[in-house]
Tab-separated table of C-alpha atoms and ligand atoms in Angstrom:
chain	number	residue	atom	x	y	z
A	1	UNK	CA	30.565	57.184	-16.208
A	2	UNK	CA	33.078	56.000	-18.004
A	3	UNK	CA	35.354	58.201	-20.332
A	4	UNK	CA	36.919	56.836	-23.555
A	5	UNK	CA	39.524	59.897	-25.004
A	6	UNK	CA	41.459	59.070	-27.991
A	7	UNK	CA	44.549	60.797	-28.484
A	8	UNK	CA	47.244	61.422	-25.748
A	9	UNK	CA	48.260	64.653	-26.933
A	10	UNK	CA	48.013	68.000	-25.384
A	11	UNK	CA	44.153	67.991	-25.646
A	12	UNK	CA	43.353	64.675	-24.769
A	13	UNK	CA	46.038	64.252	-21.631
A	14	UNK	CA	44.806	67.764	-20.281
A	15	UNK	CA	41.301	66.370	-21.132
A	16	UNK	CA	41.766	62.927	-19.438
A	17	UNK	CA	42.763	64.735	-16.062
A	18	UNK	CA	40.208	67.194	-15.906
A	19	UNK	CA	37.696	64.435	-16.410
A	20	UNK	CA	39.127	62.056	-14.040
A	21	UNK	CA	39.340	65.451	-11.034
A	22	UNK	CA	35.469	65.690	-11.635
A	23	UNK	CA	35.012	62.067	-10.601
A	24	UNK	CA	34.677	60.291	-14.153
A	25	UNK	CA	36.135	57.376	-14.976
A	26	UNK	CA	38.553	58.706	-17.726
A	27	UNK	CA	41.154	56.755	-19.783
A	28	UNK	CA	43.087	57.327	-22.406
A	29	UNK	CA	44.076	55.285	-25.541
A	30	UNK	CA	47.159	56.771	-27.577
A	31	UNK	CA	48.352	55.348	-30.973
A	32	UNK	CA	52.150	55.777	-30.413
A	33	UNK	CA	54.142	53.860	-28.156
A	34	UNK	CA	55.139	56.754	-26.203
A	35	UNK	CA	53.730	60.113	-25.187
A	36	UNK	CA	56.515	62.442	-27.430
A	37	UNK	CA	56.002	65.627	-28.588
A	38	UNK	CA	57.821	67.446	-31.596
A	39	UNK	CA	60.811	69.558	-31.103
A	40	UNK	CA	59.389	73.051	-30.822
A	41	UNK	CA	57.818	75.502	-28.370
A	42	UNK	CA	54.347	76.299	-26.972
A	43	UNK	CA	53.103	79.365	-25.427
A	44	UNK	CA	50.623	78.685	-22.956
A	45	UNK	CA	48.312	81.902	-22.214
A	46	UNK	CA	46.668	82.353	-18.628
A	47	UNK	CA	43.172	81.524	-20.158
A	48	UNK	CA	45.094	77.946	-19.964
A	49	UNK	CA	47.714	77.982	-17.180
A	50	UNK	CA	44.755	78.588	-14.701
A	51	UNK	CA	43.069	75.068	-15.502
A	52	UNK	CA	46.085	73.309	-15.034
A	53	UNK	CA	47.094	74.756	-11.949
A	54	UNK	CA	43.567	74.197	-10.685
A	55	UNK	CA	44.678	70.342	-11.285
A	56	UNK	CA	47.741	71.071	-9.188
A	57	UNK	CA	50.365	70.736	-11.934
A	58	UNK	CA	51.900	74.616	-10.962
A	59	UNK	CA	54.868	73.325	-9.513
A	60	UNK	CA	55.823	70.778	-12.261
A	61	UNK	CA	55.229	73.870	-14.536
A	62	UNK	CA	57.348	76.012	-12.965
A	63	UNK	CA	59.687	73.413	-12.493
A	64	UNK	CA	59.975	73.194	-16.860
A	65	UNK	CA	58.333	76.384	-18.044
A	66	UNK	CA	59.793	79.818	-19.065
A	67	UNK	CA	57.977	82.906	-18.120
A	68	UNK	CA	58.286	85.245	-20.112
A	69	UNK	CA	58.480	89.536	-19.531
A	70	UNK	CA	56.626	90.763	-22.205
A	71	UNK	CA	55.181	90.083	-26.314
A	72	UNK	CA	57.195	92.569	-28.515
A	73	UNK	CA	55.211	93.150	-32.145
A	74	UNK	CA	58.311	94.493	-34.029
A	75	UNK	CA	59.289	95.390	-37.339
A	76	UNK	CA	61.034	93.364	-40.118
A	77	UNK	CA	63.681	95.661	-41.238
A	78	UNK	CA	64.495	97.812	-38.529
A	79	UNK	CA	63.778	95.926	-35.431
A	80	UNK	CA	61.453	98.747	-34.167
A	81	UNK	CA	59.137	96.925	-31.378
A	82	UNK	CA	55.253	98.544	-32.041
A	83	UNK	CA	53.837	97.510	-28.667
A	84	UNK	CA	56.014	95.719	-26.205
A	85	UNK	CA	53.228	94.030	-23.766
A	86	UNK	CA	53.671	93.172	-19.983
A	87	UNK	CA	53.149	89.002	-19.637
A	88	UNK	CA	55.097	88.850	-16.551
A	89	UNK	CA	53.790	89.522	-13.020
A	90	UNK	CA	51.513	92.438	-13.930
A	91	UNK	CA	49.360	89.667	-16.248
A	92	UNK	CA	49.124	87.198	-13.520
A	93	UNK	CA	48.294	89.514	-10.464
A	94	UNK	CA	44.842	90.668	-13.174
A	95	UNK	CA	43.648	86.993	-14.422
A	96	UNK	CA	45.185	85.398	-11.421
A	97	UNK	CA	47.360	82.528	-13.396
A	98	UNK	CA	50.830	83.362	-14.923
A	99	UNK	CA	51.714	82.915	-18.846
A	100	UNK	CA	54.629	80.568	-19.901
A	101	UNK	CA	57.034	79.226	-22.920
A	102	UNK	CA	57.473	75.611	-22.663
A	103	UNK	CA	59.146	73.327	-25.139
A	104	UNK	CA	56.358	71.250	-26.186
A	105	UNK	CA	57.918	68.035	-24.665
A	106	UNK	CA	58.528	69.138	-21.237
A	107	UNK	CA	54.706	69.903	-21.100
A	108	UNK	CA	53.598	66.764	-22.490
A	109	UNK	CA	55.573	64.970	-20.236
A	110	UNK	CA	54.070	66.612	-17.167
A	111	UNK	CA	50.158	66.319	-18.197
A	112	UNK	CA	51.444	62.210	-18.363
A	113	UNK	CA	53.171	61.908	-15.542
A	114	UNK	CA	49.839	63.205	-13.584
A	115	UNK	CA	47.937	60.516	-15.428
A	116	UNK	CA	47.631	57.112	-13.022
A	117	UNK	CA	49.765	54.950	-15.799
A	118	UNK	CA	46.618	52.181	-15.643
A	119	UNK	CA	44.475	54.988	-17.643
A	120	UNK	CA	47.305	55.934	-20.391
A	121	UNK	CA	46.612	53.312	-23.096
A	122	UNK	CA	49.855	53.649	-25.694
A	123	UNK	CA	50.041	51.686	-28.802
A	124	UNK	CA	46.500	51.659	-29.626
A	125	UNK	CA	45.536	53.180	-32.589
A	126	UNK	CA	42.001	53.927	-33.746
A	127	UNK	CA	40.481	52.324	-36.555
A	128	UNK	CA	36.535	52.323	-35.866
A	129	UNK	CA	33.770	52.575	-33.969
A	130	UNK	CA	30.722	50.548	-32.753
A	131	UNK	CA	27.546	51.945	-31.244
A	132	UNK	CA	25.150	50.108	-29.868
A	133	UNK	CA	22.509	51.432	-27.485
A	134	UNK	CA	24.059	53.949	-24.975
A	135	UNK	CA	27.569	52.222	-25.427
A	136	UNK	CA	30.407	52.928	-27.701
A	137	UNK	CA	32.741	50.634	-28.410
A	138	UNK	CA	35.876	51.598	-29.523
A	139	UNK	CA	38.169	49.170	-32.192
A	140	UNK	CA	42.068	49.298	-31.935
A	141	UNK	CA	44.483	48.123	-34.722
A	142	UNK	CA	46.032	45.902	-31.726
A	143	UNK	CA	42.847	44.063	-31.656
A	144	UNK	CA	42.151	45.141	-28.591
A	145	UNK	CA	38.240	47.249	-27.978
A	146	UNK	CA	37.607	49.877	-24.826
A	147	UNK	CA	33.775	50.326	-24.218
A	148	UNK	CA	32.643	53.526	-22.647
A	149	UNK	CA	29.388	55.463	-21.801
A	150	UNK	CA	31.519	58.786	-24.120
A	151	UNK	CA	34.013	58.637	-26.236
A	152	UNK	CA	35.844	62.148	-27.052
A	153	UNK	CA	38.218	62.441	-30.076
A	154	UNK	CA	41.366	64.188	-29.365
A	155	UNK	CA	42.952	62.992	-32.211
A	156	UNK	CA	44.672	65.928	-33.367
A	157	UNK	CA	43.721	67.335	-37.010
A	158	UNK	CA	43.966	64.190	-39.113
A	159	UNK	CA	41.028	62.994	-36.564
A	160	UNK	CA	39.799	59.285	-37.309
A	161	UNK	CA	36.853	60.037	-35.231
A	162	UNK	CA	35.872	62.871	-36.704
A	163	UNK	CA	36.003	61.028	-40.316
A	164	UNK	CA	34.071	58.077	-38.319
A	165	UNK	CA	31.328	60.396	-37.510
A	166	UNK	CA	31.201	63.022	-40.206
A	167	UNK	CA	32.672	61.386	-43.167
A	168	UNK	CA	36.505	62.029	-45.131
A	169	UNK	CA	37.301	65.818	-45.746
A	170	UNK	CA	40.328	67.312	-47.439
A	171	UNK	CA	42.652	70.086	-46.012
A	172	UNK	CA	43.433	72.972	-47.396
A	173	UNK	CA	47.104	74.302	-47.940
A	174	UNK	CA	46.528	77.856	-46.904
A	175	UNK	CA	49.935	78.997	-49.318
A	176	UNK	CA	51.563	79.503	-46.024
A	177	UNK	CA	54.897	77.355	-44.913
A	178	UNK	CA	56.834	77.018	-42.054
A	179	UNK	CA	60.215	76.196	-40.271
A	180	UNK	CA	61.399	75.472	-37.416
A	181	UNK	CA	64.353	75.801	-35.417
A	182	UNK	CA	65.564	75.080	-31.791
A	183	UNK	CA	69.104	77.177	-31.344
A	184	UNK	CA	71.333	76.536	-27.988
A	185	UNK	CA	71.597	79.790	-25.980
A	186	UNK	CA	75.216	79.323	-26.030
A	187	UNK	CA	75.091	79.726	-29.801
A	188	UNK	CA	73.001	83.242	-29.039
A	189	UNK	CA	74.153	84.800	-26.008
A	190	UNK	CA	75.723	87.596	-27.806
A	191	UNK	CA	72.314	89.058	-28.836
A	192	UNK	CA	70.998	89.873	-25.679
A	193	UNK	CA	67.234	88.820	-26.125
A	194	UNK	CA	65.005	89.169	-23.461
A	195	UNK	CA	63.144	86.822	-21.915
A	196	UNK	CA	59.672	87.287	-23.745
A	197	UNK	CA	58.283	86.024	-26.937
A	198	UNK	CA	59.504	88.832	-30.238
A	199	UNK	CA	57.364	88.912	-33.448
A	200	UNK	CA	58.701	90.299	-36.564
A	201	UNK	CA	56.544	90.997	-39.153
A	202	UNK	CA	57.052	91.322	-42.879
A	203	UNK	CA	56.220	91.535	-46.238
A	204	UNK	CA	55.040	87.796	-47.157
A	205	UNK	CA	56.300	86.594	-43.563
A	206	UNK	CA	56.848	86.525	-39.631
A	207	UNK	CA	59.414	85.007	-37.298
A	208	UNK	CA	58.465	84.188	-33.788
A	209	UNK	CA	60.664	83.279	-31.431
A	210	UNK	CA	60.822	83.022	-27.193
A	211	UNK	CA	62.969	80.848	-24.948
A	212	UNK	CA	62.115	77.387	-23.636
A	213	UNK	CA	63.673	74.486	-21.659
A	214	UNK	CA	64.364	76.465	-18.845
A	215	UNK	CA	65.746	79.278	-20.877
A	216	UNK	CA	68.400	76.635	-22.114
A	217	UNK	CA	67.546	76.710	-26.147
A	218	UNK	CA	65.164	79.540	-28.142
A	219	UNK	CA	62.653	78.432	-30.026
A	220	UNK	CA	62.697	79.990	-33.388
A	221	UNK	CA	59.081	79.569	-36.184
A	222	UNK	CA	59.840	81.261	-39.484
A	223	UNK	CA	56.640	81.443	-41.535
A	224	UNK	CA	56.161	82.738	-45.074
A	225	UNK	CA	53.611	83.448	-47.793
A	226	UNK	CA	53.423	81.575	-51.174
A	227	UNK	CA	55.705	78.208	-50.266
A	228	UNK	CA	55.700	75.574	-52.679
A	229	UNK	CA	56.008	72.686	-49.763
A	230	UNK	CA	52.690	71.434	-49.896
A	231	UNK	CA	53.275	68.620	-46.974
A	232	UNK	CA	51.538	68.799	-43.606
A	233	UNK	CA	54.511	66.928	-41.773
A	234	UNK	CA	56.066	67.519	-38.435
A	235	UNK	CA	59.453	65.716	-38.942
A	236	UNK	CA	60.275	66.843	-42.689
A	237	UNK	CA	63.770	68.428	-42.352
A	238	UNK	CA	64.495	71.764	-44.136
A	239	UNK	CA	67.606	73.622	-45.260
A	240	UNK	CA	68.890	76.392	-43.409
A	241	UNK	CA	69.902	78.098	-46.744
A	242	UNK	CA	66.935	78.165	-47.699
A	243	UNK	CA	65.432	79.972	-44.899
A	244	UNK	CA	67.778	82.794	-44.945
A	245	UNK	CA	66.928	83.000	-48.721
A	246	UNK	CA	63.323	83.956	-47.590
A	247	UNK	CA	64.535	86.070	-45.053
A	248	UNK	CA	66.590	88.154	-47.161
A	249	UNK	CA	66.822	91.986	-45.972
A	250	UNK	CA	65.287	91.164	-42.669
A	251	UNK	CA	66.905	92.581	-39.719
A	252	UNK	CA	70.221	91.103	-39.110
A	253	UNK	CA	69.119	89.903	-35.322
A	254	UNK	CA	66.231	87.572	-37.390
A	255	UNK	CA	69.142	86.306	-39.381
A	256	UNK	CA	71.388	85.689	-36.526
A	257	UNK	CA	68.801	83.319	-35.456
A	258	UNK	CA	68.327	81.226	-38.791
A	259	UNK	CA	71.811	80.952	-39.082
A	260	UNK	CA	72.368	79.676	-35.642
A	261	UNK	CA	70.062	76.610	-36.280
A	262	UNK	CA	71.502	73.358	-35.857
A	263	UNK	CA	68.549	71.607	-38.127
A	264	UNK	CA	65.289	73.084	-39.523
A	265	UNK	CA	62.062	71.253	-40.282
A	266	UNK	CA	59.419	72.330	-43.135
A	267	UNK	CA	55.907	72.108	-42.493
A	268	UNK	CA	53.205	73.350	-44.963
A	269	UNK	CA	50.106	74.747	-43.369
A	270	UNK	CA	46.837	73.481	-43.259
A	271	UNK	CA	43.347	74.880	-43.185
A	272	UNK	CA	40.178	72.912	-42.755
A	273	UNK	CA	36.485	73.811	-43.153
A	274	UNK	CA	34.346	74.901	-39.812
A	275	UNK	CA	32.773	71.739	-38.326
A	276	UNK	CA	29.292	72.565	-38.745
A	277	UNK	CA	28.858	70.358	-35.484
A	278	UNK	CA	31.433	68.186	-32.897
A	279	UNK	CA	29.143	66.048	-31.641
A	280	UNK	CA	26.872	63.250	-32.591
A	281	UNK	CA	25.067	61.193	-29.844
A	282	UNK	CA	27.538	59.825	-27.604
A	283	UNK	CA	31.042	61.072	-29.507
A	284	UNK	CA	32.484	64.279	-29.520
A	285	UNK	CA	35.336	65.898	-30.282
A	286	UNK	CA	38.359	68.459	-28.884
A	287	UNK	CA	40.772	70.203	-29.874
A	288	UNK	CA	42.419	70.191	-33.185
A	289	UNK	CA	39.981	67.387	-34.157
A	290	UNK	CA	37.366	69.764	-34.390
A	291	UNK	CA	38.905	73.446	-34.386
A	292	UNK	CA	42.691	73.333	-36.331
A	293	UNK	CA	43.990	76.893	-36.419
A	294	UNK	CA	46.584	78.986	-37.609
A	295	UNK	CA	49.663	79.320	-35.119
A	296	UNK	CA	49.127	83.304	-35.319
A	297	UNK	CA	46.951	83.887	-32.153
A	298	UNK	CA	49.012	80.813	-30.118
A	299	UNK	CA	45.597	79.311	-28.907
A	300	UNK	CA	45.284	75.979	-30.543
A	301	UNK	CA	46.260	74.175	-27.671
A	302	UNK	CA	45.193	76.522	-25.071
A	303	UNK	CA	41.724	75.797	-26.498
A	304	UNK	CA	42.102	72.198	-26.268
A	305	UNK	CA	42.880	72.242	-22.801
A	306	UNK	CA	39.141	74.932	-22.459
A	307	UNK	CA	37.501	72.132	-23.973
A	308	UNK	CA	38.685	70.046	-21.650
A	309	UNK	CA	37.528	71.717	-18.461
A	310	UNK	CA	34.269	72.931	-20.149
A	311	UNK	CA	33.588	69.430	-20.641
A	312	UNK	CA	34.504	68.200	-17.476
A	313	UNK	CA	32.092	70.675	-15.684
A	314	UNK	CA	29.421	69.903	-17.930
A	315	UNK	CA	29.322	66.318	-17.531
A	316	UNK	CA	29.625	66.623	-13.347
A	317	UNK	CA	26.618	68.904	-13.806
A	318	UNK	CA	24.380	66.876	-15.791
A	319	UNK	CA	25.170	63.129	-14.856
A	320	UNK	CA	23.364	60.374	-16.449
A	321	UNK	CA	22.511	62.936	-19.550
A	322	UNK	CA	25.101	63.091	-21.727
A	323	UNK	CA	23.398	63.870	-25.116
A	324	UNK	CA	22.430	67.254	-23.177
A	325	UNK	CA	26.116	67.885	-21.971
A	326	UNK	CA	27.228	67.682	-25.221
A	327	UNK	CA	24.667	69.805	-26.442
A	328	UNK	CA	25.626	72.091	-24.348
A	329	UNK	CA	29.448	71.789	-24.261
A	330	UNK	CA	29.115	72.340	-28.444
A	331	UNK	CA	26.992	75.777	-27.445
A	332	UNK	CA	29.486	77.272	-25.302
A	333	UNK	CA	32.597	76.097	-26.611
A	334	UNK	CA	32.035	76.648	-30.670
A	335	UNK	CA	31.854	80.159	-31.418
A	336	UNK	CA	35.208	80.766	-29.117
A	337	UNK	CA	37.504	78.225	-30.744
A	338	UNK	CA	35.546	79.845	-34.006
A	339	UNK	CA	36.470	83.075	-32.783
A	340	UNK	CA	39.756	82.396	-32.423
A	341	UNK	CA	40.190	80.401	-35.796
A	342	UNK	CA	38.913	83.374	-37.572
A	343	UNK	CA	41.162	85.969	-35.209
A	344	UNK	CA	44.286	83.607	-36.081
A	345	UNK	CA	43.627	83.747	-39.792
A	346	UNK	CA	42.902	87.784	-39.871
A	347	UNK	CA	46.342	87.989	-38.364
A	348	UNK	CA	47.867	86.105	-40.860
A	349	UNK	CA	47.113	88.943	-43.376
A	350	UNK	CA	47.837	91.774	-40.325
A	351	UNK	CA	51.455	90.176	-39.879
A	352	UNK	CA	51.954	89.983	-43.681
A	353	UNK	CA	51.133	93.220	-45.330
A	354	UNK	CA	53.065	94.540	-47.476
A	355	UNK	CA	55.104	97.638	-47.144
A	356	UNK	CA	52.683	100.971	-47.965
A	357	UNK	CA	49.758	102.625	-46.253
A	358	UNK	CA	47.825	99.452	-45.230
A	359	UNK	CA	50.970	98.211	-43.112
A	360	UNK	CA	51.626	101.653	-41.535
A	361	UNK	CA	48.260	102.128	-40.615
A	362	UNK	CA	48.335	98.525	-38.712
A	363	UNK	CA	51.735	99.652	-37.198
A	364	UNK	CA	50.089	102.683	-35.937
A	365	UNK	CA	47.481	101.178	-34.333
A	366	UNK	CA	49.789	98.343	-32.415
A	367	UNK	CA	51.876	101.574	-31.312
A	368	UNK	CA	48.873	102.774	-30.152
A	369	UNK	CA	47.036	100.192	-28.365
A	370	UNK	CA	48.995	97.125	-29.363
A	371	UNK	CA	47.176	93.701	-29.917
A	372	UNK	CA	48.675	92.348	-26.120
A	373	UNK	CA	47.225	95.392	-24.207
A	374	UNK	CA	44.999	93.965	-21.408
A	375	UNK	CA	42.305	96.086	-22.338
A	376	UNK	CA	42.349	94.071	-26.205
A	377	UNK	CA	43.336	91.000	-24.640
A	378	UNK	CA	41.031	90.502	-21.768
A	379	UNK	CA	38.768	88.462	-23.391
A	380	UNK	CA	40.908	85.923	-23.916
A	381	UNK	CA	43.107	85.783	-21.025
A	382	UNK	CA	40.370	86.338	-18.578
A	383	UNK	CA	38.045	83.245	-19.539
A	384	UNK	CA	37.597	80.507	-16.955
A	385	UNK	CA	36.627	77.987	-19.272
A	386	UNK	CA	35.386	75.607	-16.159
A	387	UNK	CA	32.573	77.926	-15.631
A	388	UNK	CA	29.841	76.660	-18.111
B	401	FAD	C1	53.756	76.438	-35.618
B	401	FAD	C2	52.723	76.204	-34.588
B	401	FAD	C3	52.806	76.877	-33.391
B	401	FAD	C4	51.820	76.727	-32.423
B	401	FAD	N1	51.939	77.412	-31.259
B	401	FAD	C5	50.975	77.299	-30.317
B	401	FAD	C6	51.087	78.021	-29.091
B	401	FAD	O1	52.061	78.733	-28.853
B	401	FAD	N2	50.090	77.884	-28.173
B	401	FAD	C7	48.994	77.086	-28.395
B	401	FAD	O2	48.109	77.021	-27.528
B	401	FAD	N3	48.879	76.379	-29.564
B	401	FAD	C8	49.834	76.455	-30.513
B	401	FAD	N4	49.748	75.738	-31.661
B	401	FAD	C9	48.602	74.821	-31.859
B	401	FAD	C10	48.814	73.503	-31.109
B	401	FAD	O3	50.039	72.921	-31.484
B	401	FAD	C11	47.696	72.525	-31.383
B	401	FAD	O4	46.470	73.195	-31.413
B	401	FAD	C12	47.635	71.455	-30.301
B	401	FAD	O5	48.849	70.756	-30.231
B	401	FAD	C13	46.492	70.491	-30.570
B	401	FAD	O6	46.461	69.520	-29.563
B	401	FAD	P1	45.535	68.244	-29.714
B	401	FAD	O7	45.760	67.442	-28.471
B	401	FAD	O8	44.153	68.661	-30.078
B	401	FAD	O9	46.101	67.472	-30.982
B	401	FAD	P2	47.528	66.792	-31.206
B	401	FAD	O10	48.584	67.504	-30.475
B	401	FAD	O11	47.681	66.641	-32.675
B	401	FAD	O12	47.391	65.350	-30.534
B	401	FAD	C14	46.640	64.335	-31.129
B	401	FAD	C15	47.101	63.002	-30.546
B	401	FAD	O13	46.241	61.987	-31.041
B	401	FAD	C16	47.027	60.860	-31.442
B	401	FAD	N5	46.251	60.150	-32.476
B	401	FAD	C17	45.998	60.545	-33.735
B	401	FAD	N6	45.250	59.633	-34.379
B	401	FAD	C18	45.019	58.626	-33.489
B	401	FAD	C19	44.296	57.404	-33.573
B	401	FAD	N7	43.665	56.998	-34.708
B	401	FAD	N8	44.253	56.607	-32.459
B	401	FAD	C20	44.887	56.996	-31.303
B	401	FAD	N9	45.590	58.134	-31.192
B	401	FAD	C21	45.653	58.953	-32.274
B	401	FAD	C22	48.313	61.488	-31.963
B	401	FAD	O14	49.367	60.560	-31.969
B	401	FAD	C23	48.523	62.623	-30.974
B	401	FAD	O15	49.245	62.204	-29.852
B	401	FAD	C24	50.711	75.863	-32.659
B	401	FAD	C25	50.637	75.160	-33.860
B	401	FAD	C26	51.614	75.332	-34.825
B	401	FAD	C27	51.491	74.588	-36.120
């Protein structure tokens, strides 16, 4: 069977090998001339980590990847952690399959470098599709066409395919914007940060930040309420002024790391309507194609790579009867990433209340029980998405 998967990005590359280790004939067809990723950091939760070891990629993990101590949920003003959560060896000895920082280009480098180069397709963009029987036929801007008994569109959350098959849609700004910084450690030694990822919530705001690279540079998100960038760009630079403006009053380790940035980029964040479906006949969809969420539960990608595996297993177990698959593969892997896009936007309000009663109360309960405990966060971290 042979595996068309547009987009070589986190999703699709994680996608393409999963497919290929349960004997399909996978390739991969990328619109830019090399796989890059943006300058920035990715968490990557066990729930993830575990497929990708499965495909053998632990050691080139561990070879790039940070793992991190603990999750502190801390204050804004006073730098009080609420809950500071074990991610280090006491998470991987319960869901067998550790939890890591990466910067985002390390990883995407890896999940390539496992791909045999003759099924990583660069330069060839998307424009359309052709159906005809039990074929697809998919039609590059190159000129060039890839026909294939699937074709799965990992093409991130400005998705061609998923216009091709359910029709032009606009995004929402969700009022939220974001920066971005990458600091040196040299620049930040004198704070002492441990190795684990720190968010600081706010009035209006958070800031997360953890190291990456090997623990060479921290990775620093800065995300506020009501921003008047409306622009859902990766590589739109920011000024550092301007961040510090928004981060006025905030604890003076928070603006330590602002001011240490050598560049910022602005992004304005996007929201878009639940899919009422991913798939239709022989073309479906992953990832952020299908389920974009807010950065506040870290799981867009991790999900992307669960769609992966889910669909992997699902199309060894049901060969020559795809339209089932897919039927399936929609059942069991929609209301999780729907889960998880309504659990990301619920803590968007959590990590922005305003000082008063409703913000105490959540501060008591994180103190309490704290979002990271493994008794909340089982769920999550103990899913073997492979298992369909
Ligand atoms: C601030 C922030 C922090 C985040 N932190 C985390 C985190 O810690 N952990 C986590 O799991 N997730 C996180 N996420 C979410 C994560 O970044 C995304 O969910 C994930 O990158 C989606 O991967 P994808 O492969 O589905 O899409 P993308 O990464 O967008 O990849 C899509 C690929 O398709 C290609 N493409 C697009 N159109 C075409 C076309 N027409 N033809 C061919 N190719 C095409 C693109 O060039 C790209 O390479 C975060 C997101 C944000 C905004």
């Amino acid at each position: 069977m042979r595996v068309a998967v547009v987009g070589g990005g986190i999703g699709g590359l994680s996608a393409a090998l999963q497919l290929l280790k349960a004997g399909l004939d996978a390739h991969v067809y990328e619109q830019a001339p090399r796989i890059t990723e943006i300058g920035a950091g990715i968490q990557i939760s066990p729930n993830a980590s575990r497929l990708l070891h499965r495909l053998g990629l632990g050691p080139a993990m561990d070879a790039v990847g940070v793992r991190p101590l603990a999750v502190h949920q801390r204050r804004w003003d006073n730098g009080r952690t609420l809950q500071r959560a074990p991610v280090g060896r006491e998470v991987e000895a319960i869901f067998g399959a550790p939890y890591y920082h990466f910067h985002r280009a390390d990883l995407a480098t890896l999940l390539a470098d496992a791909l045999p180069p003759e099924r990583l397709h660069l330069g060839h963009k998307l424009l359309d599709l052709a159906r005809k029987g039990e074929r697809v036929t998919a039609c590059f801007e190159n000129g060039a066409t890839a026909e294939a008994d699937l074709l799965v569109g990992a093409d991130g959350i400005h998705s061609r395919v998923r216009h091709l098959l359910f029709g032009p849609e606009k995004p929402r700004f969700t009022g939220c914007v974001a920066w971005r910084g990458l600091v040196p450690a040299e620049r930040i030694k004198h704070l002492g940060i441990e190795v684990a990822s720190h968010n600081w919530m706010g009035p209006d705001g958070h800031v997360v930040h953890y190291w990456v690279a090997g623990g060479r540079m921290m990775n620093v998100v800065c995300v506020v309420e009501h921003g008047d960038w409306t622009k859902e760009s990766w590589t739109d630079r920011g000024e550092v002024a301007d961040v510090l403006a928004r981060y006025e009053g905030w604890h003076p380790t928070v603006r330590a790391l602002i001011g240490a940035f050598p560049e910022t980029f602005v992004w304005a964040l996007h929201d878009r309507a639940e899919l009422p479906r991913w798939s239709d006949r022989r073309v479906t969809l992953l990832g952020d194609a299908c389920h974009p969420m807010l950065p506040m539960m870290a799981q867009g990608a991790a999900q992307s790579i669960e769609d992966g595996a889910a669909l992997a297993s699902l199309l060894k177990a049901m060969p020559g009867d795809i339209p089932s698959a897919l039927a399936r593969y929609e059942a069991v892997r929609k209301p999780r990433a729907t889960k998880l896009q309504q659990a990301s936007a619920a803590n968007r309000k959590r990590f922005h209340l305003p000082d008063g009663p409703e913000q105490q109360k959540r501060d008591e309960a994180m103190a309490a029980s704290g979002d990271r405990s493994i008794a909340n966060i089982g769920w999550l971290y103990a899913h073997d998405a492979a298992v369909v």
